[in-house]
Short mmCIF file of C-alpha atoms and ligand atoms in Angstrom, two decimals:
data_model
loop_
_atom_site.label_atom_id
_atom_site.label_comp_id
_atom_site.label_asym_id
_atom_site.label_seq_id
_atom_site.Cartn_x
_atom_site.Cartn_y
_atom_site.Cartn_z
CA UNK A 1 0.00 0.00 0.00
CA UNK A 2 1.17 3.54 -0.68
CA UNK A 3 0.15 6.83 0.91
CA UNK A 4 -0.14 10.00 -1.12
CA UNK A 5 1.52 13.02 0.46
CA UNK A 6 -0.23 16.31 -0.23
CA UNK A 7 1.06 19.89 0.07
CA UNK A 8 -1.38 21.57 2.51
CA UNK A 9 -0.82 25.01 0.97
CA UNK A 10 -2.15 24.10 -2.49
CA UNK A 11 -3.62 20.59 -2.19
CA UNK A 12 -1.16 19.24 -4.82
CA UNK A 13 0.47 15.80 -4.58
CA UNK A 14 4.09 15.96 -3.35
CA UNK A 15 5.02 12.29 -3.51
CA UNK A 16 3.92 8.86 -2.39
CA UNK A 17 5.34 6.82 0.47
CA UNK A 18 5.21 3.06 0.81
CA UNK A 19 3.38 1.90 3.97
CA UNK A 20 5.17 -0.83 5.89
CA UNK A 21 3.53 -4.17 6.64
CA UNK A 22 3.59 -6.06 9.94
CA UNK A 23 6.30 -8.35 8.51
CA UNK A 24 8.45 -5.36 7.50
CA UNK A 25 7.94 -3.83 10.94
CA UNK A 26 9.01 -7.06 12.64
CA UNK A 27 12.08 -7.23 10.40
CA UNK A 28 13.03 -3.64 11.30
CA UNK A 29 12.63 -4.42 15.00
CA UNK A 30 14.84 -7.52 14.65
CA UNK A 31 17.54 -5.48 12.89
CA UNK A 32 17.28 -2.85 15.63
CA UNK A 33 17.79 -5.47 18.34
CA UNK A 34 20.97 -6.68 16.66
CA UNK A 35 22.33 -3.16 16.15
CA UNK A 36 21.54 -2.24 19.76
CA UNK A 37 23.73 -5.00 21.18
CA UNK A 38 26.76 -3.60 19.31
CA UNK A 39 25.86 0.02 20.13
CA UNK A 40 25.64 -0.65 23.86
CA UNK A 41 29.09 -2.28 23.75
CA UNK A 42 30.74 0.82 22.26
CA UNK A 43 32.70 3.14 24.52
CA UNK A 44 30.46 5.95 25.81
CA UNK A 45 32.74 8.57 24.23
CA UNK A 46 32.35 6.88 20.82
CA UNK A 47 28.56 6.89 21.12
CA UNK A 48 28.69 10.56 22.01
CA UNK A 49 30.93 11.30 19.04
CA UNK A 50 28.58 9.54 16.63
CA UNK A 51 25.62 11.52 17.93
CA UNK A 52 27.61 14.73 17.39
CA UNK A 53 28.27 13.62 13.80
CA UNK A 54 24.55 13.00 13.38
CA UNK A 55 23.93 16.52 14.75
CA UNK A 56 26.46 17.90 12.24
CA UNK A 57 24.69 16.10 9.38
CA UNK A 58 21.39 17.64 10.46
CA UNK A 59 23.08 21.03 10.72
CA UNK A 60 24.24 20.72 7.12
CA UNK A 61 20.70 19.84 6.04
CA UNK A 62 18.73 22.51 7.93
CA UNK A 63 17.60 24.27 4.75
CA UNK A 64 16.73 21.01 3.04
CA UNK A 65 14.75 19.67 6.01
CA UNK A 66 12.97 23.00 6.42
CA UNK A 67 11.96 23.10 2.75
CA UNK A 68 10.69 19.52 3.02
CA UNK A 69 8.58 20.41 6.08
CA UNK A 70 7.14 23.41 4.27
CA UNK A 71 5.97 21.16 1.43
CA UNK A 72 4.78 18.28 3.57
CA UNK A 73 3.23 20.12 6.55
CA UNK A 74 2.65 23.69 5.34
CA UNK A 75 4.76 25.17 8.14
CA UNK A 76 6.02 28.72 7.54
CA UNK A 77 9.63 28.56 6.36
CA UNK A 78 11.04 30.51 9.34
CA UNK A 79 9.34 28.11 11.75
CA UNK A 80 10.46 25.05 9.76
CA UNK A 81 14.08 26.27 9.93
CA UNK A 82 13.77 26.60 13.68
CA UNK A 83 12.43 23.04 13.85
CA UNK A 84 15.32 21.56 11.85
CA UNK A 85 17.86 23.48 13.92
CA UNK A 86 16.11 22.29 17.08
CA UNK A 87 16.66 18.65 16.01
CA UNK A 88 20.38 19.44 15.69
CA UNK A 89 20.39 21.06 19.13
CA UNK A 90 18.58 18.15 20.77
CA UNK A 91 21.11 15.72 19.28
CA UNK A 92 24.01 17.89 20.43
CA UNK A 93 22.59 18.23 23.92
CA UNK A 94 22.16 14.47 24.37
CA UNK A 95 25.48 13.63 22.72
CA UNK A 96 26.99 14.57 26.10
CA UNK A 97 24.83 12.00 27.92
CA UNK A 98 26.58 8.70 27.19
CA UNK A 99 29.54 9.84 29.29
CA UNK A 100 27.32 11.23 32.03
CA UNK A 101 24.91 8.37 32.70
CA UNK A 102 26.20 8.05 36.23
CA UNK A 103 25.18 5.30 38.54
CA UNK A 104 25.47 5.72 42.31
CA UNK A 105 27.61 4.22 45.02
CA UNK A 106 25.45 3.59 48.05
CA UNK A 107 26.92 3.00 51.52
CA UNK A 108 25.98 -0.49 52.79
CA UNK A 109 27.46 -2.96 55.27
CA UNK A 110 29.78 -5.76 54.11
CA UNK A 111 30.66 -4.57 50.65
CA UNK A 112 30.27 -2.15 47.81
CA UNK A 113 26.90 -1.25 46.33
CA UNK A 114 26.67 0.41 42.93
CA UNK A 115 23.91 1.12 40.45
CA UNK A 116 24.06 1.04 36.65
CA UNK A 117 21.71 2.67 34.15
CA UNK A 118 21.22 -0.12 31.63
CA UNK A 119 19.68 0.53 28.21
CA UNK A 120 16.24 -0.94 27.61
CA UNK A 121 16.99 -2.38 24.16
CA UNK A 122 14.70 -1.39 21.28
CA UNK A 123 12.52 1.70 21.73
CA UNK A 124 9.51 2.44 19.50
CA UNK A 125 8.76 6.11 18.91
CA UNK A 126 5.34 7.05 17.45
CA UNK A 127 4.90 10.68 16.40
CA UNK A 128 2.01 12.97 15.43
CA UNK A 129 1.80 15.18 12.34
CA UNK A 130 1.98 18.61 13.96
CA UNK A 131 5.73 18.89 14.67
CA UNK A 132 7.06 15.82 12.84
CA UNK A 133 10.83 16.17 13.22
CA UNK A 134 11.13 17.99 16.53
CA UNK A 135 8.92 15.58 18.44
CA UNK A 136 10.70 12.61 16.85
CA UNK A 137 14.04 13.95 18.11
CA UNK A 138 12.74 14.26 21.68
CA UNK A 139 12.35 10.49 21.60
CA UNK A 140 15.19 9.22 19.46
CA UNK A 141 18.05 11.45 20.69
CA UNK A 142 17.95 10.60 24.43
CA UNK A 143 17.02 6.98 23.65
CA UNK A 144 20.08 6.53 21.41
CA UNK A 145 22.26 8.37 23.93
CA UNK A 146 21.23 5.92 26.64
CA UNK A 147 22.39 2.97 24.51
CA UNK A 148 19.13 1.94 22.84
CA UNK A 149 18.12 1.35 19.22
CA UNK A 150 15.10 3.23 17.88
CA UNK A 151 12.35 2.39 15.42
CA UNK A 152 10.38 5.53 14.53
CA UNK A 153 6.89 5.57 13.07
CA UNK A 154 6.03 9.01 11.70
CA UNK A 155 2.44 10.19 11.29
CA UNK A 156 0.75 9.08 8.08
CA UNK A 157 0.38 12.62 6.66
CA UNK A 158 3.90 13.87 7.46
CA UNK A 159 6.63 11.22 7.10
CA UNK A 160 9.07 13.07 4.83
CA UNK A 161 11.41 14.83 7.28
CA UNK A 162 11.58 11.74 9.50
CA UNK A 163 12.55 9.58 6.51
CA UNK A 164 15.27 12.10 5.64
CA UNK A 165 16.56 12.08 9.23
CA UNK A 166 16.87 8.28 8.97
CA UNK A 167 19.09 8.73 5.88
CA UNK A 168 21.15 11.45 7.53
CA UNK A 169 21.84 9.17 10.49
CA UNK A 170 23.35 6.60 8.14
CA UNK A 171 25.37 9.23 6.27
CA UNK A 172 26.71 10.39 9.62
CA UNK A 173 27.97 6.89 10.36
CA UNK A 174 25.38 5.56 12.80
CA UNK A 175 25.35 1.77 12.46
CA UNK A 176 22.79 0.17 10.08
CA UNK A 177 19.62 -0.72 11.94
CA UNK A 178 20.26 1.47 14.97
CA UNK A 179 17.82 4.21 13.96
CA UNK A 180 15.17 3.15 11.46
CA UNK A 181 12.16 5.05 10.21
CA UNK A 182 9.21 2.76 9.52
CA UNK A 183 6.38 4.65 7.79
CA UNK A 184 2.91 3.15 7.82
CA UNK A 185 -0.48 3.06 9.45
CA UNK A 186 -0.91 3.47 13.21
CA UNK A 187 -3.08 0.36 13.28
CA UNK A 188 -0.30 -1.67 11.63
CA UNK A 189 3.18 -0.31 12.45
CA UNK A 190 2.24 1.59 15.62
CA UNK A 191 0.28 -1.31 17.07
CA UNK A 192 3.12 -3.67 16.24
CA UNK A 193 5.48 -1.57 18.37
CA UNK A 194 3.04 -2.23 21.21
CA UNK A 195 2.60 -5.96 20.62
CA UNK A 196 6.13 -7.00 19.53
CA UNK A 197 7.94 -8.14 22.69
CA UNK A 198 11.36 -7.04 21.44
CA UNK A 199 10.25 -3.41 21.72
CA UNK A 200 10.81 -2.60 25.39
CA UNK A 201 9.39 0.91 25.47
CA UNK A 202 6.92 2.95 23.43
CA UNK A 203 7.17 6.74 23.32
CA UNK A 204 3.87 8.01 21.99
CA UNK A 205 2.91 11.57 21.13
CA UNK A 206 -0.57 12.11 19.79
CA UNK A 207 -4.20 12.17 20.79
CA UNK A 208 -5.34 11.22 24.27
CA UNK A 209 -7.70 8.64 22.78
CA UNK A 210 -4.95 6.69 20.97
CA UNK A 211 -2.57 7.22 23.91
CA UNK A 212 -4.96 5.43 26.27
CA UNK A 213 -5.16 2.53 23.85
CA UNK A 214 -1.38 2.31 23.66
CA UNK A 215 -1.05 2.42 27.43
CA UNK A 216 -3.59 -0.41 27.77
CA UNK A 217 -1.76 -2.44 25.11
CA UNK A 218 1.62 -1.89 26.76
CA UNK A 219 0.17 -3.11 30.09
CA UNK A 220 -0.03 -6.62 28.58
CA UNK A 221 3.77 -6.86 28.66
CA UNK A 222 4.36 -4.28 31.38
CA UNK A 223 6.05 -2.38 28.58
CA UNK A 224 7.46 1.02 29.50
CA UNK A 225 5.57 3.93 28.03
CA UNK A 226 5.87 7.70 27.79
CA UNK A 227 2.77 9.58 26.64
CA UNK A 228 2.58 13.16 25.37
CA UNK A 229 -1.08 13.83 24.66
CA UNK A 230 -3.59 16.63 24.15
CA UNK A 231 -4.06 19.99 25.82
CA UNK A 232 -6.52 22.82 26.44
CA UNK A 233 -4.22 25.28 28.09
CA UNK A 234 -5.16 28.53 29.78
CA UNK A 235 -3.60 31.94 29.24
CA UNK A 236 -4.58 33.86 32.40
CA UNK A 237 -4.45 37.65 32.16
CA UNK A 238 -4.76 39.58 35.44
CA UNK A 239 -5.86 43.22 35.58
CA UNK A 240 -2.41 44.37 36.76
CA UNK A 241 -0.63 42.81 33.74
CA UNK A 242 1.05 44.71 30.92
CA UNK A 243 -2.18 44.44 28.92
CA UNK A 244 -0.64 45.71 25.67
CA UNK A 245 1.98 42.96 25.74
CA UNK A 246 -0.44 40.30 26.91
CA UNK A 247 -2.83 41.12 24.05
CA UNK A 248 -0.10 41.51 21.42
CA UNK A 249 1.39 38.10 22.25
CA UNK A 250 -1.82 36.15 22.90
CA UNK A 251 -2.37 35.29 19.20
CA UNK A 252 1.12 33.76 19.03
CA UNK A 253 0.40 31.72 22.17
CA UNK A 254 -2.37 29.93 20.34
CA UNK A 255 -2.13 30.43 16.56
CA UNK A 256 1.47 29.31 16.13
CA UNK A 257 1.58 26.36 13.74
CA UNK A 258 -2.04 27.27 12.91
CA UNK A 259 -3.05 26.22 16.42
CA UNK A 260 -1.89 22.67 15.71
CA UNK A 261 0.15 22.75 18.87
CA UNK A 262 -0.46 20.66 21.97
CA UNK A 263 0.69 23.68 24.04
CA UNK A 264 -1.72 26.12 22.35
CA UNK A 265 -3.19 28.51 24.92
CA UNK A 266 -6.65 27.98 23.48
CA UNK A 267 -8.51 29.43 26.48
CA UNK A 268 -7.76 33.05 27.33
CA UNK A 269 -9.01 33.96 30.81
CA UNK A 270 -9.19 37.72 31.42
CA UNK A 271 -9.95 39.46 34.71
CA UNK A 272 -13.41 40.98 34.31
CA UNK A 273 -12.38 44.60 35.08
CA UNK A 274 -10.05 44.69 32.03
CA UNK A 275 -11.94 42.30 29.76
CA UNK A 276 -13.31 44.98 27.38
CA UNK A 277 -9.97 46.75 27.11
CA UNK A 278 -8.18 43.44 26.47
CA UNK A 279 -10.62 42.56 23.66
CA UNK A 280 -10.06 46.00 22.09
CA UNK A 281 -6.33 45.30 22.05
CA UNK A 282 -6.67 41.68 20.94
CA UNK A 283 -8.71 42.44 17.81
CA UNK A 284 -5.95 44.30 15.89
CA UNK A 285 -3.36 41.80 17.15
CA UNK A 286 -5.36 38.95 15.60
CA UNK A 287 -5.96 40.91 12.40
CA UNK A 288 -2.20 41.46 12.12
CA UNK A 289 -1.25 37.77 12.16
CA UNK A 290 0.24 37.18 8.72
CA UNK A 291 -1.45 34.10 7.27
CA UNK A 292 -0.33 32.98 3.84
CA UNK A 293 2.24 31.29 1.60
CA UNK A 294 4.50 29.19 3.86
CA UNK A 295 7.46 29.93 1.57
CA UNK A 296 7.19 33.66 2.23
CA UNK A 297 9.74 34.71 4.87
CA UNK A 298 7.23 37.08 6.48
CA UNK A 299 4.44 34.48 6.90
CA UNK A 300 3.53 33.74 10.50
CA UNK A 301 0.81 31.13 9.99
CA UNK A 302 0.28 28.61 7.22
CA UNK A 303 -2.58 26.27 6.31
CA UNK A 304 -3.95 23.34 8.31
CA UNK A 305 -2.28 20.01 7.63
CA UNK A 306 -5.04 18.21 5.67
CA UNK A 307 -8.56 18.59 4.31
CA UNK A 308 -9.88 16.08 6.89
CA UNK A 309 -8.41 18.17 9.67
CA UNK A 310 -9.78 21.40 8.18
CA UNK A 311 -13.27 19.85 8.23
CA UNK A 312 -12.81 18.89 11.87
CA UNK A 313 -11.71 22.39 12.89
CA UNK A 314 -14.62 23.91 10.93
CA UNK A 315 -17.06 21.77 12.90
CA UNK A 316 -16.11 23.78 16.02
CA UNK A 317 -17.17 27.05 14.41
CA UNK A 318 -20.71 26.56 13.04
CA UNK A 319 -22.60 29.52 11.57
CA UNK A 320 -24.22 30.37 14.91
CA UNK A 321 -20.93 30.24 16.89
CA UNK A 322 -20.14 33.17 19.26
CA UNK A 323 -17.49 34.69 17.01
CA UNK A 324 -16.02 37.89 18.47
CA UNK A 325 -13.73 38.58 15.50
CA UNK A 326 -11.50 36.81 12.98
CA UNK A 327 -8.25 37.41 11.15
CA UNK A 328 -7.75 36.68 7.49
CA UNK A 329 -6.56 33.70 5.42
CA UNK A 330 -6.05 33.02 1.72
CA UNK A 331 -8.97 31.58 -0.20
CA UNK A 332 -8.71 29.00 -2.93
CA UNK A 333 -6.66 25.80 -2.96
CA UNK A 334 -5.10 24.59 0.26
CA UNK A 335 -6.50 23.97 3.71
CA UNK A 336 -6.89 27.51 5.03
CA UNK A 337 -8.68 28.66 8.15
CA UNK A 338 -8.55 32.23 9.46
CA UNK A 339 -7.58 32.87 13.10
CA UNK A 340 -10.84 32.93 15.03
CA UNK A 341 -11.75 34.34 18.45
CA UNK A 342 -14.84 32.97 20.20
CA UNK A 343 -16.61 33.98 23.40
CA UNK A 344 -18.48 30.80 24.34
CA UNK A 345 -19.99 29.70 27.67
CA UNK A 346 -17.56 27.93 30.00
CA UNK A 347 -19.24 24.58 29.44
CA UNK A 348 -19.38 24.80 25.62
CA UNK A 349 -17.66 22.11 23.53
CA UNK A 350 -15.20 24.72 22.19
CA UNK A 351 -14.25 25.55 25.77
CA UNK A 352 -13.59 21.93 26.75
CA UNK A 353 -12.28 19.99 23.73
CA UNK A 354 -8.95 20.35 22.01
CA UNK A 355 -9.67 21.95 18.61
CA UNK A 356 -6.06 21.80 17.34
CA UNK A 357 -6.68 24.68 14.96
CA UNK A 358 -6.49 28.51 15.00
CA UNK A 359 -9.50 28.97 17.28
CA UNK A 360 -9.30 30.58 20.70
CA UNK A 361 -12.01 31.15 23.31
CA UNK A 362 -11.96 34.14 25.68
CA UNK A 363 -13.66 34.13 29.09
CA UNK A 364 -13.92 36.76 31.86
CA UNK A 365 -13.04 35.71 35.43
CA UNK A 366 -13.73 37.33 38.81
CA UNK A 367 -10.68 36.73 40.99
CA UNK A 368 -7.59 34.56 41.39
CA UNK A 369 -9.51 31.60 42.83
CA UNK A 370 -12.01 31.71 39.96
CA UNK A 371 -9.18 31.85 37.38
CA UNK A 372 -7.31 28.91 38.90
CA UNK A 373 -10.53 26.92 39.32
CA UNK A 374 -11.52 27.37 35.66
CA UNK A 375 -7.98 26.78 34.38
CA UNK A 376 -8.00 23.47 36.26
CA UNK A 377 -11.52 22.49 35.18
CA UNK A 378 -10.12 20.42 32.33
CA UNK A 379 -9.09 16.81 31.89
CA UNK A 380 -5.89 18.17 30.33
CA UNK A 381 -2.90 19.86 31.98
CA UNK A 382 -0.08 20.46 29.56
CA UNK A 383 0.86 24.09 29.42
CA UNK A 384 -0.30 27.63 30.22
CA UNK A 385 0.65 31.26 30.78
CA UNK A 386 0.09 33.78 33.55
CA UNK A 387 0.24 37.55 32.93
CA UNK A 388 0.68 39.73 36.01
CA UNK A 389 3.10 42.32 37.39
CA UNK A 390 2.73 40.83 40.86
CA UNK A 391 5.58 38.35 41.23
CA UNK A 392 4.02 36.65 44.25
CA UNK A 393 0.81 36.08 42.34
CA UNK A 394 2.77 34.82 39.34
CA UNK A 395 4.45 32.18 41.46
CA UNK A 396 1.29 31.36 43.46
CA UNK A 397 -0.82 30.81 40.35
CA UNK A 398 1.95 28.90 38.54
CA UNK A 399 2.07 26.52 41.51
CA UNK A 400 -1.73 26.20 41.63
CA UNK A 401 -2.38 25.45 37.95
CA UNK A 402 -2.32 21.68 37.36
CA UNK A 403 -0.11 21.71 34.33
CA UNK A 404 3.36 20.52 33.36
CA UNK A 405 4.72 23.64 31.64
CA UNK A 406 3.88 27.16 32.70
CA UNK A 407 5.33 30.52 31.85
CA UNK A 408 4.82 33.85 33.58
CA UNK A 409 4.68 36.89 31.28
CA UNK A 410 5.61 34.83 28.21
CA UNK A 411 4.29 31.87 26.21
CA UNK A 412 7.39 29.73 26.26
CA UNK A 413 6.89 25.97 26.55
CA UNK A 414 9.71 24.06 24.97
CA UNK A 415 13.42 24.26 25.58
CA UNK A 416 15.50 21.14 25.00
CA UNK A 417 17.29 21.66 28.32
CA UNK A 418 14.14 21.72 30.49
CA UNK A 419 11.58 18.96 31.14
CA UNK A 420 8.38 18.85 29.11
CA UNK A 421 5.20 16.87 29.67
CA UNK A 422 1.68 16.84 30.97
CA UNK A 423 -0.39 16.49 34.13
CA UNK A 424 -3.65 14.50 34.14
CA UNK A 425 -4.76 13.26 30.69
CA UNK A 426 -2.11 15.35 28.91
CA UNK A 427 0.42 12.62 29.41
CA UNK A 428 2.66 10.41 31.44
CA UNK A 429 6.38 10.92 32.00
CA UNK A 430 8.60 13.76 30.85
CA UNK A 431 10.70 14.37 27.76
CA UNK A 432 13.67 16.70 27.25
CA UNK A 433 15.76 18.23 30.03
CA UNK A 434 18.74 16.69 31.77
CA UNK A 435 16.90 13.55 32.97
CA UNK A 436 15.38 12.37 29.68
CA UNK A 437 17.99 9.64 29.02
CA UNK A 438 17.15 8.04 32.38
CA UNK A 439 13.65 7.32 31.04
CA UNK A 440 15.33 5.03 28.50
CA UNK A 441 17.20 2.96 31.09
CA UNK A 442 16.57 0.44 33.84
CA UNK A 443 18.35 0.97 37.14
CA UNK A 444 20.37 -2.08 38.07
CA UNK A 445 21.71 -2.50 41.60
CA UNK A 446 24.85 -4.59 42.15
CA UNK A 447 26.28 -5.55 45.54
CA UNK A 448 29.88 -6.78 45.73
CA UNK A 449 30.75 -8.53 48.96
CA UNK A 450 34.05 -7.48 50.52
CA UNK A 451 35.50 -10.05 52.88
P1 LIG B 501 -3.08 10.55 16.63
O1 LIG B 501 -3.28 10.02 18.00
O2 LIG B 501 -4.18 10.37 15.66
O3 LIG B 501 -1.81 9.89 15.96
C1 LIG B 501 -0.53 9.95 16.52
C2 LIG B 501 0.32 8.83 15.99
O4 LIG B 501 -0.21 7.57 16.45
C3 LIG B 501 0.35 8.72 14.46
O5 LIG B 501 1.64 8.35 14.04
C4 LIG B 501 -0.65 7.62 14.18
O6 LIG B 501 -0.43 6.96 12.95
C5 LIG B 501 -0.39 6.70 15.37
N1 LIG B 501 -1.50 5.78 15.70
C6 LIG B 501 -2.82 5.94 15.42
N2 LIG B 501 -3.51 4.88 15.87
C7 LIG B 501 -2.63 4.05 16.47
C8 LIG B 501 -2.74 2.80 17.16
N3 LIG B 501 -3.90 2.20 17.31
N4 LIG B 501 -1.61 2.25 17.66
C9 LIG B 501 -0.41 2.88 17.53
N5 LIG B 501 -0.24 4.03 16.89
C10 LIG B 501 -1.34 4.62 16.37
O7 LIG B 501 -2.68 12.08 16.81
P2 LIG B 501 -2.42 13.16 15.68
O8 LIG B 501 -3.76 13.53 15.11
O9 LIG B 501 -1.33 12.72 14.75
O10 LIG B 501 -1.81 14.36 16.54
C11 LIG B 501 -2.59 15.30 17.19
C12 LIG B 501 -2.63 15.04 18.66
O11 LIG B 501 -1.32 14.95 19.20
C13 LIG B 501 -3.29 16.16 19.44
O12 LIG B 501 -4.18 15.66 20.39
C14 LIG B 501 -2.12 16.83 20.15
O13 LIG B 501 -2.44 17.52 21.32
C15 LIG B 501 -1.23 15.70 20.40
N6 LIG B 501 0.13 16.18 20.61
C16 LIG B 501 0.67 16.15 21.88
C17 LIG B 501 1.95 16.63 22.11
C18 LIG B 501 2.57 16.61 23.47
O14 LIG B 501 3.78 16.71 23.54
N7 LIG B 501 1.82 16.50 24.54
C19 LIG B 501 2.69 17.11 21.05
C20 LIG B 501 2.12 17.14 19.79
C21 LIG B 501 0.85 16.65 19.59
#
């Protein structure tokens, strides 16, 4: 079976990609297991060096990878360049890990007690379509650094940059079989990662619905699992905030990547006394978001990834929706949707479900307790922002919001050097940051008797 890859900006066919079968998936996993045994035997410094070479190969291909992501995913070129460079940075960061996977020496009676961080073996990484290469690197870089082999299944709509990364790894000298990209259907390749016993861990990023299924499947073998799932994050704006800045940045906290971002601040909560003023400031900020040709250096937002997804996002904004105002988007071919600001009731579907498109809902709140209560009234807990000039309140609210990644007076979520992941149904485990390689190891305790 082949899958047709379509350019989201004009609906034209880019290429076709062969979907892997169960037998091909099993063969890739078997090759990975063999490569892993050799990889784990290498000196830590050599593993680190090879990861640095892989990073160098990605560095040399930043423009190529970015152009590929523009065509496959419709990401604006400036964003796609950042993504490719981020993959390089993640590889560089974790290339230092093989020599720093310290065990411990624990004082005990009668001998010496030490711990080792042993690799798991083969790790299966399953990625979504919204940030294809960056999210893949969050899994494969620390997993490889910790001595594992990786099989990567990219999302059906967006496999091209992952496939290219697989080739770059080989060019850089990573052993055959150590890092393989296995394109194909979630129900075939993805499920096989769950059921094949040689795969010792699954790292899944995607919808909460599929994530639950994967977790249940992994339970059969007590297989390790990391889940990065959906979000419905709150951007809380207090009356004492720099309102101009809060309003000017709010569109970028939710419309980046056309809102196809698990960290999108898709609920804006505004203290009632400044609600009207905030909306006055937000309207021109939304109108100013530059939506258009992803190849244009000045474009800030591109199209949605696929027609199916466009239809899904549209279903959240029916003709009678409470639309406050909208930005603009190209018409014609491609999967375009203009940035949209809604003012629904707190219990509306748009206020509760992840839309994963350029749609944001704004709500007034009464006081700090009301803001925190509504922010937490969600099954998700991935990200969020707090705007206030009161440092104590900033810290207090950041501690009170049940979410894995919060920023005060900014919308930052992802840095490769800091941990990322969700509370509640937004996920399980953490990626990135200094501890990520540990999530790809088992701790082994060894006691040596001393006579
Ligand atoms: P999805 O769950 O439909 O698919 C994700 C991946 O899982 C794809 O590769 C898909 O082919 C595969 N898959 C589907 N069914 C499977 C099965 N039964 N077994 C194994 N694999 C299967 O999600 P999507 O539509 O690609 O991505 C959007 C979702 O991802 C959103 O909910 C978003 O919030 C979430 N997301 C979360 C994060 C995070 O870090 N928390 C990051 C990005 C995206």
